[in-house]
PDB file of C-alpha atoms in Angstrom:
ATOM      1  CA  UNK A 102      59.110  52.125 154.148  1.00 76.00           C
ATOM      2  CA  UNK A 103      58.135  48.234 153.573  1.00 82.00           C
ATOM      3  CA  UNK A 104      61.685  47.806 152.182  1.00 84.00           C
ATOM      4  CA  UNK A 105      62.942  49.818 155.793  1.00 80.00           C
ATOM      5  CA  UNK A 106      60.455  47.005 157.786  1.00 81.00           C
ATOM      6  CA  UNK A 107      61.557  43.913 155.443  1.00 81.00           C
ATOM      7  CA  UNK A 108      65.243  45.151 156.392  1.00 80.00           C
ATOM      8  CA  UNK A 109      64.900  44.831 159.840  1.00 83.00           C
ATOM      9  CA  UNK A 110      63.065  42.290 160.448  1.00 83.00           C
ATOM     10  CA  UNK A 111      65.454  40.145 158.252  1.00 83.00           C
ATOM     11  CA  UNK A 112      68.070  41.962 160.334  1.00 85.00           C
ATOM     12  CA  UNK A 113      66.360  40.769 163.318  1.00 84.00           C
ATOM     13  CA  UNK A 114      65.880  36.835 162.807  1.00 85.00           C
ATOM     14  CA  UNK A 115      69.963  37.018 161.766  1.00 84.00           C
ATOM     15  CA  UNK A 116      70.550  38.814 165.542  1.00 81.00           C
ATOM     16  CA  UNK A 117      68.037  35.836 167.095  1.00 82.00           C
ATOM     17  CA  UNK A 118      69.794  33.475 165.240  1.00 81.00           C
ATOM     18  CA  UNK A 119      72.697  34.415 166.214  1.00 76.00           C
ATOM     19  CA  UNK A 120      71.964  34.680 170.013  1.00 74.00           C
ATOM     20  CA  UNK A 121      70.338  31.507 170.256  1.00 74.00           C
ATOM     21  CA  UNK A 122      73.777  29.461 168.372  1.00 68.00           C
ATOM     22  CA  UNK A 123      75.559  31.371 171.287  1.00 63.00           C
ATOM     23  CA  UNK A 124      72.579  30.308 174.218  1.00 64.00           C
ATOM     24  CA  UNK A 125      72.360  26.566 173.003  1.00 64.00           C
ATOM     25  CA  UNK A 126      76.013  26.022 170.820  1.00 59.00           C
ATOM     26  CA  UNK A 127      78.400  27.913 171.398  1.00 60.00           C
ATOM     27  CA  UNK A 128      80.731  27.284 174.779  1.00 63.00           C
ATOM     28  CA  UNK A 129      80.311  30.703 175.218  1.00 63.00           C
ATOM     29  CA  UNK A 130      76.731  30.133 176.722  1.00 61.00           C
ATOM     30  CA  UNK A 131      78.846  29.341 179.839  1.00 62.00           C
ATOM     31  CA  UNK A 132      81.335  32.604 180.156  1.00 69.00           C
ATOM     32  CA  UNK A 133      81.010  35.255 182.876  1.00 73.00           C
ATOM     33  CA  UNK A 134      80.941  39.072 182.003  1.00 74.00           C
ATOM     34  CA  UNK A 135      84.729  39.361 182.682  1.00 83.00           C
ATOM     35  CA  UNK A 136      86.101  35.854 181.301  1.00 86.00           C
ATOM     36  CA  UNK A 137      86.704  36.626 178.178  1.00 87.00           C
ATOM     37  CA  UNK A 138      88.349  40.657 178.491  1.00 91.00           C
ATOM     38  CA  UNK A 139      90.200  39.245 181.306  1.00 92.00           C
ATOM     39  CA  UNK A 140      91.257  36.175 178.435  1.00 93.00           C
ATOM     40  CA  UNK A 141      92.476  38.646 175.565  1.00 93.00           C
ATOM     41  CA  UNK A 142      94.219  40.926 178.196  1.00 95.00           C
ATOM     42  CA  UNK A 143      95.927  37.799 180.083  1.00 95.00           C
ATOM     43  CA  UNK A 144      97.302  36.613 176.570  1.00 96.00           C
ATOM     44  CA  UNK A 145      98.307  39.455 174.821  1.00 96.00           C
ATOM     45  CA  UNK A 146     101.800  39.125 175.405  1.00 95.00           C
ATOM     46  CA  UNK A 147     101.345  36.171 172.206  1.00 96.00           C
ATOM     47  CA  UNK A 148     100.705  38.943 169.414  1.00 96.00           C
ATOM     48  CA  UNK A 149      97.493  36.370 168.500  1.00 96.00           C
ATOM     49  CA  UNK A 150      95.502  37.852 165.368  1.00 95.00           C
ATOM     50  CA  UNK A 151      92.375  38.645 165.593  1.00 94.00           C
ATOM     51  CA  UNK A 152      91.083  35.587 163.996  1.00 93.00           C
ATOM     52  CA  UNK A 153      93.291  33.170 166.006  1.00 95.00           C
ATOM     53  CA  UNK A 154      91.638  35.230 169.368  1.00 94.00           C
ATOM     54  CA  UNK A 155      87.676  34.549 168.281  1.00 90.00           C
ATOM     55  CA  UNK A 156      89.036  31.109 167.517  1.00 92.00           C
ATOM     56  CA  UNK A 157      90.271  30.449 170.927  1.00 93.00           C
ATOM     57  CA  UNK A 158      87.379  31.927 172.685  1.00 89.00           C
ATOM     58  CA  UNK A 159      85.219  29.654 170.793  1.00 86.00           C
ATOM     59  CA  UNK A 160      86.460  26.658 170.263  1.00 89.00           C
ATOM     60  CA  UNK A 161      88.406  26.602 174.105  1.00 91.00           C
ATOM     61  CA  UNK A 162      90.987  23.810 173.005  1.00 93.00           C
ATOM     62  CA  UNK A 163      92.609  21.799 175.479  1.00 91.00           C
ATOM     63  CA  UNK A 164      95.302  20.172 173.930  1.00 94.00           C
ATOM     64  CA  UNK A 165      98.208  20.953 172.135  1.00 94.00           C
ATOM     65  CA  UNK A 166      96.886  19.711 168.765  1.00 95.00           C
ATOM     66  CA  UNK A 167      93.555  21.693 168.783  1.00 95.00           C
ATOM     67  CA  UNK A 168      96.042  24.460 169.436  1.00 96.00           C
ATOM     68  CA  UNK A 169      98.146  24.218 166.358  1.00 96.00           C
ATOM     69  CA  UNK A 170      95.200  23.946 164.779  1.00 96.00           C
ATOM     70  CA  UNK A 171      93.751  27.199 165.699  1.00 96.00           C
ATOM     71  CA  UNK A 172      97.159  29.180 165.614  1.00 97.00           C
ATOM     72  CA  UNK A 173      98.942  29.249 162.468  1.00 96.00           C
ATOM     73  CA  UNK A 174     103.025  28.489 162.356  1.00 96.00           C
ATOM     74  CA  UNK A 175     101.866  27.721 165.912  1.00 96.00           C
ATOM     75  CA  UNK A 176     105.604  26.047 166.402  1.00 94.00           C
ATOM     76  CA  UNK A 177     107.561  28.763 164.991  1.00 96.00           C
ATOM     77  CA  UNK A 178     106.239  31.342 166.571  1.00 97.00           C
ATOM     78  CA  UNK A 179     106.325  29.715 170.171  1.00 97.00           C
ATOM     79  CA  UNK A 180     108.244  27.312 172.387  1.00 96.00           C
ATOM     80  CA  UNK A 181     106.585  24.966 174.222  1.00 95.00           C
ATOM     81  CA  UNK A 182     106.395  26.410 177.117  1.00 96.00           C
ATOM     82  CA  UNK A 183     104.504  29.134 175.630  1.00 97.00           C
ATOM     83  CA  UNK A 184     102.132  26.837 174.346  1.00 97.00           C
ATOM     84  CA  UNK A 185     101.599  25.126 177.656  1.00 97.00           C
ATOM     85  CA  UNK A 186     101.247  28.660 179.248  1.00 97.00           C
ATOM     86  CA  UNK A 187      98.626  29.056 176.431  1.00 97.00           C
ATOM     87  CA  UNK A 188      96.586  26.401 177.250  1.00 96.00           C
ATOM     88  CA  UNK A 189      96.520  27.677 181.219  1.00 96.00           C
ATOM     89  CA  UNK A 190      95.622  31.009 180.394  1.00 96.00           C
ATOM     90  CA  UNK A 191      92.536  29.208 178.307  1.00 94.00           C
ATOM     91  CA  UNK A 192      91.976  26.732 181.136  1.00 92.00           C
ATOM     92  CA  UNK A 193      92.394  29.667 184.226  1.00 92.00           C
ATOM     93  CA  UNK A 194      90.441  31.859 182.014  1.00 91.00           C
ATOM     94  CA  UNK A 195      87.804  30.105 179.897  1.00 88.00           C
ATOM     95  CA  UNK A 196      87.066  26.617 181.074  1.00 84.00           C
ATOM     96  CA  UNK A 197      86.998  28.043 184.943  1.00 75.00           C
ATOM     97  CA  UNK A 198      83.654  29.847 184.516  1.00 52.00           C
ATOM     98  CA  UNK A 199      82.157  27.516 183.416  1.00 54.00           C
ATOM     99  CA  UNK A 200      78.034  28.500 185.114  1.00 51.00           C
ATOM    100  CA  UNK A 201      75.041  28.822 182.580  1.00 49.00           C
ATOM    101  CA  UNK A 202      74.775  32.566 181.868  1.00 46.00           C
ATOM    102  CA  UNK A 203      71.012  33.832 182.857  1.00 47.00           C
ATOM    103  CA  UNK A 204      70.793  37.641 182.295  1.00 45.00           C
ATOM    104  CA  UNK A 205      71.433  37.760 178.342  1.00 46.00           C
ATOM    105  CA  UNK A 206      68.582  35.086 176.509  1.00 44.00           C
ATOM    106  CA  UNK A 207      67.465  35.496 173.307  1.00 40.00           C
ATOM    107  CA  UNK A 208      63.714  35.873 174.503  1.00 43.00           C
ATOM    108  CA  UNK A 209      65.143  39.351 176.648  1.00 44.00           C
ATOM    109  CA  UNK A 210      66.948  40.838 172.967  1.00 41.00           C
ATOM    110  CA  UNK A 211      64.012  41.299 171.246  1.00 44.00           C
ATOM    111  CA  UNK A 212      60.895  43.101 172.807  1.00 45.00           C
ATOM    112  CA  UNK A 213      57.555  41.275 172.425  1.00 46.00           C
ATOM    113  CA  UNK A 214      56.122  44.421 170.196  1.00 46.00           C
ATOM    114  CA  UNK A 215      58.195  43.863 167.496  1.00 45.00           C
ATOM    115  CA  UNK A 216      57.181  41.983 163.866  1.00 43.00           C
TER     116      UNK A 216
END
């Protein structure tokens, strides 16, 4: 039972952690609900993997450089025009919605009752 409680409440300073990189950090702090599915559904078409996708989301590069950094063979595997279409969908997508997020702080994750 004190190994159960230990557990958890090492689970939960990882989850605050976590959340508060994302609140303070992370560029995601300024994303709407629907950026992001609307992101990975607008650039499917690219075959990304699913490392290159959490890369992009991010790290929102906006240059052709932090691009082939993120995406590997990034020139054989696209023209550039693909690239530049790239770099709209994360600029139309991403870099748009771009208003501090409100409804999701860390202080609202974790009720006030628990160790």
């Amino acid at each position: 039972n004190n190994i159960m409680k230990s557990n958890l409440r090492n689970l939960n300073t990882i989850a605050y952690e976590t959340l508060k990189y994302f609140e303070n950090v992370s560029p995601c702090r300024y994303s709407s609900d629907s950026a992001i599915p609307e992101f990975l559904t607008a650039v499917k078409e690219y075959q990304l993997a699913k490392s290159e996708l959490l890369q992009l989301v991010n790290l929102r590069p906006t240059t052709h450089v932090e691009l082939h950094a993120i995406i590997e063979e990034c020139e054989e595997r696209y023209t550039e025009t693909q690239i530049a279409s790239l770099l709209d969908q994360i600029r139309t997508h991403l870099l748009q919605n771009t208003r501090p997020r409100t409804s999701d702080s860390v202080s609202s994750y974790l009720s006030p009752n628990e160790d």
